[in-house]
Amino acid sequence: MKRFYLTSFLVSALIPCIWAQVWAPIGAKWTYGTISTTTGTISYTEWISASDTVLNNFSYYRIERQGHAIDGDYSDHFFTREDDNIIWVYNDSSGTFSKLFDFSKTNGDWWTTEFGGCYFEMKVLDTRLDTLQGISSKSMKIEYRGLDTTKTPGIMWANRLVGGMERPLPQFDYHCNNVVPDNEAYTGIRCYQDTAVGLWKMDTTLSCDYATVGIEDISYGDEPVIYPNPFRDEFVLILSGHSEHQVTVSDVTGHVIRQVEIKGPINRIVVEGPSGLYFIQVRNLGSNEGFKDRIFKMIKL
């Protein structure tokens, strides 16, 4: 089954171990995938190094969000700088600086990050060198957790983030007790771009700015809404009420791939099969309730 892998904002693999590249130069852009956790709708948002400024006698880059807001975003901007292999982030509320990433650390080392009034312990599990556009970069596998929560730590290595936190920076959704949003979330970084490395696409052959819910997104009043998602092995079916329904998934030859009975307003249904066109029949099993059946179609890539 296809799965999304979450990635860390300002990914470590973009940071040259020799620090020849300017950190977050003006114009640098990070494109993140987003997903609605209720409908499965896929979209994107961008974070761009928009300008520089001076804060407490230090030069900082202002990183701004351009695109729709994501639940859990701490703000639509923040300030960051690089100094002696350390990436610092500026805390607006306290006027203080905090380590975001410390690339001077090695295996077993740790540091504490403070952001938005909460604190996080970052421990380096291992390091390695990656190459991006001919530039050698140091990447770190990091275990981190909020100091005020018992949530399972997340794991970040190279340019991937997986595990308990389940959210990448810049969302900082692991700030303040790991509050998890219930509507939209980041799925991970798709692309990074600046004048030094050019365009770097992470684990995707698709365009950086694709946004889709599939071939059809149909609503029939009080009847069901289906959100096919061509980039996952599942689709979301939203029903009105709690009556029982039978869902049948077939390929173009009419062969039934899966048939399930469901009850409830929001349902995620897995489609196991190769890429291609699929037909989905939704049948209301209640004899006196509205429609009898409806057929949708979707593309799975």
CSV table of C-alpha atoms in Angstrom, one decimal:
chain,number,residue,atom,x,y,z
A,1,MET,CA,0.0,0.0,0.0
A,2,LYS,CA,1.2,3.5,-0.8
A,3,ARG,CA,1.9,5.5,2.3
A,4,PHE,CA,2.8,9.1,2.9
A,5,TYR,CA,6.1,9.8,4.7
A,6,LEU,CA,6.3,13.0,6.7
A,7,THR,CA,9.3,15.2,6.4
A,8,SER,CA,11.0,17.8,8.5
A,9,PHE,CA,10.7,21.5,7.5
A,10,LEU,CA,14.0,23.0,6.5
A,11,VAL,CA,15.2,19.5,6.0
A,12,SER,CA,18.6,18.4,7.3
A,13,ALA,CA,19.8,17.0,4.0
A,14,LEU,CA,19.7,20.6,2.6
A,15,ILE,CA,22.4,21.8,5.0
A,16,PRO,CA,26.0,21.4,3.6
A,17,CYS,CA,28.4,20.0,6.2
A,18,ILE,CA,30.9,22.6,4.9
A,19,TRP,CA,28.3,25.3,5.1
A,20,ALA,CA,29.2,26.7,1.7
A,21,GLN,CA,25.5,27.3,0.9
A,22,VAL,CA,23.7,30.2,2.4
A,23,TRP,CA,21.1,29.0,4.9
A,24,ALA,CA,17.5,29.7,3.7
A,25,PRO,CA,18.5,32.3,1.1
A,26,ILE,CA,15.9,34.8,0.0
A,27,GLY,CA,13.7,33.1,-2.5
A,28,ALA,CA,14.2,29.6,-1.1
A,29,LYS,CA,10.9,27.7,-1.2
A,30,TRP,CA,9.6,24.6,0.5
A,31,THR,CA,6.4,23.0,-0.9
A,32,TYR,CA,4.5,20.8,1.4
A,33,GLY,CA,1.6,18.4,0.7
A,34,THR,CA,-1.5,18.8,2.8
A,35,ILE,CA,-4.4,16.5,3.4
A,36,SER,CA,-7.8,16.8,5.0
A,37,THR,CA,-8.0,14.2,7.7
A,38,THR,CA,-11.8,14.0,7.3
A,39,THR,CA,-12.2,13.8,3.5
A,40,GLY,CA,-8.7,12.8,2.2
A,41,THR,CA,-8.6,15.9,0.0
A,42,ILE,CA,-5.0,16.5,-1.2
A,43,SER,CA,-3.6,20.0,-1.6
A,44,TYR,CA,-0.4,21.9,-0.9
A,45,THR,CA,1.1,25.0,0.8
A,46,GLU,CA,4.4,26.8,0.4
A,47,TRP,CA,6.9,28.3,2.8
A,48,ILE,CA,9.2,30.9,1.3
A,49,SER,CA,12.2,32.8,2.6
A,50,ALA,CA,10.8,36.2,1.8
A,51,SER,CA,13.1,38.8,3.4
A,52,ASP,CA,15.8,39.5,5.9
A,53,THR,CA,15.7,41.6,9.0
A,54,VAL,CA,17.7,42.3,12.2
A,55,LEU,CA,16.4,41.1,15.6
A,56,ASN,CA,18.4,41.8,18.7
A,57,ASN,CA,21.5,42.6,16.6
A,58,PHE,CA,21.3,39.3,14.6
A,59,SER,CA,20.4,39.0,10.9
A,60,TYR,CA,17.4,36.7,10.4
A,61,TYR,CA,15.5,35.4,7.4
A,62,ARG,CA,11.7,35.8,7.6
A,63,ILE,CA,10.1,32.5,6.4
A,64,GLU,CA,6.4,33.1,5.4
A,65,ARG,CA,3.6,30.7,4.5
A,66,GLN,CA,2.0,31.4,1.2
A,67,GLY,CA,-1.1,29.3,0.7
A,68,HIS,CA,-4.0,28.1,2.8
A,69,ALA,CA,-3.4,27.8,6.6
A,70,ILE,CA,-3.1,24.4,8.1
A,71,ASP,CA,-4.6,23.5,11.5
A,72,GLY,CA,-1.9,23.6,14.0
A,73,ASP,CA,0.3,26.2,12.3
A,74,TYR,CA,1.8,28.2,15.1
A,75,SER,CA,2.0,31.3,12.9
A,76,ASP,CA,2.1,32.3,9.2
A,77,HIS,CA,5.8,33.2,9.6
A,78,PHE,CA,8.9,32.8,11.7
A,79,PHE,CA,12.5,33.9,11.7
A,80,THR,CA,15.5,31.7,11.4
A,81,ARG,CA,19.3,32.1,11.0
A,82,GLU,CA,22.4,29.9,10.8
A,83,ASP,CA,25.5,30.5,12.9
A,84,ASP,CA,28.4,28.1,13.4
A,85,ASN,CA,26.5,25.0,12.3
A,86,ILE,CA,23.4,25.8,14.4
A,87,ILE,CA,20.0,26.8,13.0
A,88,TRP,CA,18.3,29.2,15.4
A,89,VAL,CA,14.7,30.2,15.5
A,90,TYR,CA,13.4,33.4,17.0
A,91,ASN,CA,10.6,33.3,19.6
A,92,ASP,CA,8.3,36.3,19.1
A,93,SER,CA,6.6,36.0,22.4
A,94,SER,CA,9.7,36.0,24.6
A,95,GLY,CA,12.2,37.8,22.3
A,96,THR,CA,14.7,34.9,22.8
A,97,PHE,CA,16.5,32.5,20.4
A,98,SER,CA,16.3,28.8,20.5
A,99,LYS,CA,18.2,26.0,18.7
A,100,LEU,CA,16.1,24.5,15.9
A,101,PHE,CA,18.8,22.1,14.6
A,102,ASP,CA,22.3,21.8,15.9
A,103,PHE,CA,24.5,20.3,13.1
A,104,SER,CA,27.6,20.4,15.3
A,105,LYS,CA,26.2,17.5,17.3
A,106,THR,CA,27.1,13.9,16.7
A,107,ASN,CA,25.8,10.5,17.8
A,108,GLY,CA,24.4,10.5,21.4
A,109,ASP,CA,24.4,14.3,21.7
A,110,TRP,CA,21.2,16.2,22.5
A,111,TRP,CA,19.9,19.8,22.7
A,112,THR,CA,16.6,21.5,23.8
A,113,THR,CA,14.4,23.5,21.5
A,114,GLU,CA,11.9,26.1,22.8
A,115,PHE,CA,9.1,27.4,20.7
A,116,GLY,CA,5.7,28.9,21.5
A,117,GLY,CA,6.3,28.5,25.2
A,118,CYS,CA,7.0,24.7,25.1
A,119,TYR,CA,10.2,22.7,25.2
A,120,PHE,CA,11.4,19.8,23.2
A,121,GLU,CA,14.4,17.5,23.7
A,122,MET,CA,16.3,16.5,20.5
A,123,LYS,CA,18.7,13.6,20.6
A,124,VAL,CA,21.0,12.6,17.8
A,125,LEU,CA,20.8,8.8,17.1
A,126,ASP,CA,23.2,8.8,14.1
A,127,THR,CA,24.6,11.1,11.3
A,128,ARG,CA,25.5,10.6,7.7
A,129,LEU,CA,26.4,12.5,4.6
A,130,ASP,CA,24.0,12.9,1.7
A,131,THR,CA,24.6,14.5,-1.7
A,132,LEU,CA,22.2,16.9,-3.3
A,133,GLN,CA,23.1,18.5,-6.6
A,134,GLY,CA,26.7,17.8,-6.0
A,135,ILE,CA,26.7,19.4,-2.5
A,136,SER,CA,27.7,17.2,0.4
A,137,SER,CA,25.2,17.6,3.2
A,138,LYS,CA,25.1,16.4,6.8
A,139,SER,CA,21.9,14.7,7.9
A,140,MET,CA,20.9,13.5,11.3
A,141,LYS,CA,18.6,10.9,12.6
A,142,ILE,CA,16.8,12.6,15.5
A,143,GLU,CA,14.6,11.4,18.3
A,144,TYR,CA,12.6,14.1,19.9
A,145,ARG,CA,9.7,14.6,22.3
A,146,GLY,CA,7.9,17.4,24.1
A,147,LEU,CA,9.2,17.7,27.7
A,148,ASP,CA,5.7,18.2,28.9
A,149,THR,CA,4.1,15.1,27.3
A,150,THR,CA,4.5,11.3,27.4
A,151,LYS,CA,3.8,10.9,23.7
A,152,THR,CA,6.0,8.5,21.8
A,153,PRO,CA,9.0,10.3,20.2
A,154,GLY,CA,9.1,10.8,16.5
A,155,ILE,CA,12.1,9.9,14.4
A,156,MET,CA,13.6,12.1,11.7
A,157,TRP,CA,16.5,11.1,9.5
A,158,ALA,CA,17.9,12.5,6.2
A,159,ASN,CA,14.8,14.3,4.9
A,160,ARG,CA,12.1,12.1,6.4
A,161,LEU,CA,10.1,12.3,9.6
A,162,VAL,CA,8.0,9.4,10.8
A,163,GLY,CA,6.7,8.1,14.1
A,164,GLY,CA,4.7,9.4,17.0
A,165,MET,CA,4.8,13.1,16.3
A,166,GLU,CA,3.2,12.7,12.8
A,167,ARG,CA,3.7,16.3,11.9
A,168,PRO,CA,6.6,18.2,10.2
A,169,LEU,CA,7.9,21.6,10.9
A,170,PRO,CA,7.0,24.4,10.4
A,171,GLN,CA,3.7,23.4,11.8
A,172,PHE,CA,5.3,23.1,15.3
A,173,ASP,CA,2.2,21.1,16.1
A,174,TYR,CA,4.3,19.2,18.6
A,175,HIS,CA,4.4,22.5,20.5
A,176,CYS,CA,2.3,22.7,23.6
A,177,ASN,CA,1.4,19.1,24.5
A,178,ASN,CA,1.4,17.7,21.0
A,179,VAL,CA,-2.0,19.1,20.2
A,180,VAL,CA,-3.1,17.2,17.0
A,181,PRO,CA,-5.4,19.1,14.6
A,182,ASP,CA,-8.5,17.4,13.5
A,183,ASN,CA,-9.1,18.9,10.0
A,184,GLU,CA,-6.0,19.5,7.9
A,185,ALA,CA,-2.4,18.3,8.3
A,186,TYR,CA,0.9,18.3,6.5
A,187,THR,CA,1.8,15.1,4.6
A,188,GLY,CA,5.4,16.0,4.1
A,189,ILE,CA,7.7,18.0,1.9
A,190,ARG,CA,7.4,17.6,-1.8
A,191,CYS,CA,10.0,20.0,-3.2
A,192,TYR,CA,12.7,22.4,-2.2
A,193,GLN,CA,14.1,25.1,-4.4
A,194,ASP,CA,16.8,27.8,-4.3
A,195,THR,CA,19.4,29.3,-6.6
A,196,ALA,CA,22.2,27.0,-5.4
A,197,VAL,CA,20.6,23.5,-5.6
A,198,GLY,CA,17.8,24.3,-8.1
A,199,LEU,CA,14.7,22.3,-7.8
A,200,TRP,CA,14.8,19.2,-5.6
A,201,LYS,CA,11.8,16.9,-5.6
A,202,MET,CA,11.5,14.5,-2.8
A,203,ASP,CA,10.1,11.0,-3.6
A,204,THR,CA,7.6,12.2,-6.2
A,205,THR,CA,7.5,12.3,-10.0
A,206,LEU,CA,4.4,14.6,-9.8
A,207,SER,CA,4.4,18.4,-9.9
A,208,CYS,CA,5.2,20.2,-6.7
A,209,ASP,CA,1.9,22.1,-6.7
A,210,TYR,CA,-0.7,19.4,-7.6
A,211,ALA,CA,-4.0,19.5,-5.8
A,212,THR,CA,-6.7,17.0,-6.4
A,213,VAL,CA,-9.4,14.8,-4.9
A,214,GLY,CA,-9.5,12.4,-7.9
A,215,ILE,CA,-11.5,12.2,-11.1
A,216,GLU,CA,-15.0,12.8,-9.5
A,217,ASP,CA,-16.1,14.6,-6.4
A,218,ILE,CA,-19.9,14.2,-6.5
A,219,SER,CA,-22.6,15.2,-4.1
A,220,TYR,CA,-26.3,14.3,-4.5
A,221,GLY,CA,-28.0,16.4,-1.8
A,222,ASP,CA,-28.4,14.1,1.1
A,223,GLU,CA,-26.8,11.2,-0.8
A,224,PRO,CA,-23.2,10.2,-0.4
A,225,VAL,CA,-20.1,12.1,-1.2
A,226,ILE,CA,-17.0,10.2,-2.3
A,227,TYR,CA,-13.5,11.6,-2.3
A,228,PRO,CA,-11.2,9.4,-4.5
A,229,ASN,CA,-7.6,9.9,-3.8
A,230,PRO,CA,-5.3,8.8,-6.6
A,231,PHE,CA,-2.2,9.0,-4.4
A,232,ARG,CA,-3.3,6.6,-1.7
A,233,ASP,CA,-4.7,3.1,-1.7
A,234,GLU,CA,-8.0,4.3,-0.2
A,235,PHE,CA,-10.9,6.7,-0.6
A,236,VAL,CA,-13.2,8.5,1.8
A,237,LEU,CA,-16.9,8.0,1.6
A,238,ILE,CA,-19.2,10.4,3.5
A,239,LEU,CA,-22.8,9.4,4.2
A,240,SER,CA,-25.7,11.2,5.7
A,241,GLY,CA,-27.1,9.4,8.7
A,242,HIS,CA,-26.1,6.0,10.1
A,243,SER,CA,-28.0,3.5,8.0
A,244,GLU,CA,-26.1,0.5,6.6
A,245,HIS,CA,-24.6,0.6,3.2
A,246,GLN,CA,-22.8,-1.9,1.0
A,247,VAL,CA,-19.8,-0.7,-1.0
A,248,THR,CA,-18.6,-2.6,-4.0
A,249,VAL,CA,-15.3,-1.8,-5.7
A,250,SER,CA,-14.8,-3.2,-9.3
A,251,ASP,CA,-12.2,-2.9,-12.0
A,252,VAL,CA,-13.0,-2.0,-15.6
A,253,THR,CA,-13.8,-5.6,-16.4
A,254,GLY,CA,-16.4,-5.8,-13.8
A,255,HIS,CA,-14.3,-7.9,-11.5
A,256,VAL,CA,-15.2,-7.2,-7.8
A,257,ILE,CA,-12.0,-6.1,-6.0
A,258,ARG,CA,-13.6,-5.5,-2.6
A,259,GLN,CA,-17.1,-5.5,-1.0
A,260,VAL,CA,-17.8,-4.3,2.5
A,261,GLU,CA,-20.8,-3.2,4.6
A,262,ILE,CA,-20.4,0.0,6.5
A,263,LYS,CA,-22.4,2.0,9.0
A,264,GLY,CA,-21.6,5.6,9.9
A,265,PRO,CA,-21.1,9.0,8.3
A,266,ILE,CA,-17.3,8.9,7.5
A,267,ASN,CA,-15.6,5.8,6.1
A,268,ARG,CA,-12.1,5.1,4.8
A,269,ILE,CA,-12.1,2.2,2.3
A,270,VAL,CA,-8.9,0.6,1.1
A,271,VAL,CA,-8.6,-0.4,-2.6
A,272,GLU,CA,-6.0,-3.1,-3.1
A,273,GLY,CA,-5.0,-3.4,-6.8
A,274,PRO,CA,-2.8,-2.0,-9.5
A,275,SER,CA,-3.0,1.5,-10.9
A,276,GLY,CA,-6.0,2.2,-13.1
A,277,LEU,CA,-9.7,3.1,-13.2
A,278,TYR,CA,-12.1,1.7,-10.6
A,279,PHE,CA,-15.9,1.8,-10.2
A,280,ILE,CA,-17.4,2.2,-6.8
A,281,GLN,CA,-21.1,1.2,-6.2
A,282,VAL,CA,-22.7,2.5,-3.0
A,283,ARG,CA,-26.0,0.7,-2.1
A,284,ASN,CA,-28.3,1.8,0.7
A,285,LEU,CA,-29.4,-1.3,2.4
A,286,GLY,CA,-32.3,0.5,4.1
A,287,SER,CA,-35.5,-0.2,1.9
A,288,ASN,CA,-37.2,3.1,2.8
A,289,GLU,CA,-34.3,5.5,2.7
A,290,GLY,CA,-33.5,7.7,-0.2
A,291,PHE,CA,-31.4,6.4,-3.1
A,292,LYS,CA,-31.0,2.7,-3.8
A,293,ASP,CA,-27.5,2.8,-5.3
A,294,ARG,CA,-25.0,5.1,-7.0
A,295,ILE,CA,-21.9,4.4,-9.0
A,296,PHE,CA,-18.8,6.6,-8.9
A,297,LYS,CA,-15.4,6.2,-10.7
A,298,MET,CA,-11.9,7.0,-9.6
A,299,ILE,CA,-8.3,6.8,-10.8
A,300,LYS,CA,-5.6,5.3,-8.7
A,301,LEU,CA,-2.0,6.1,-9.7
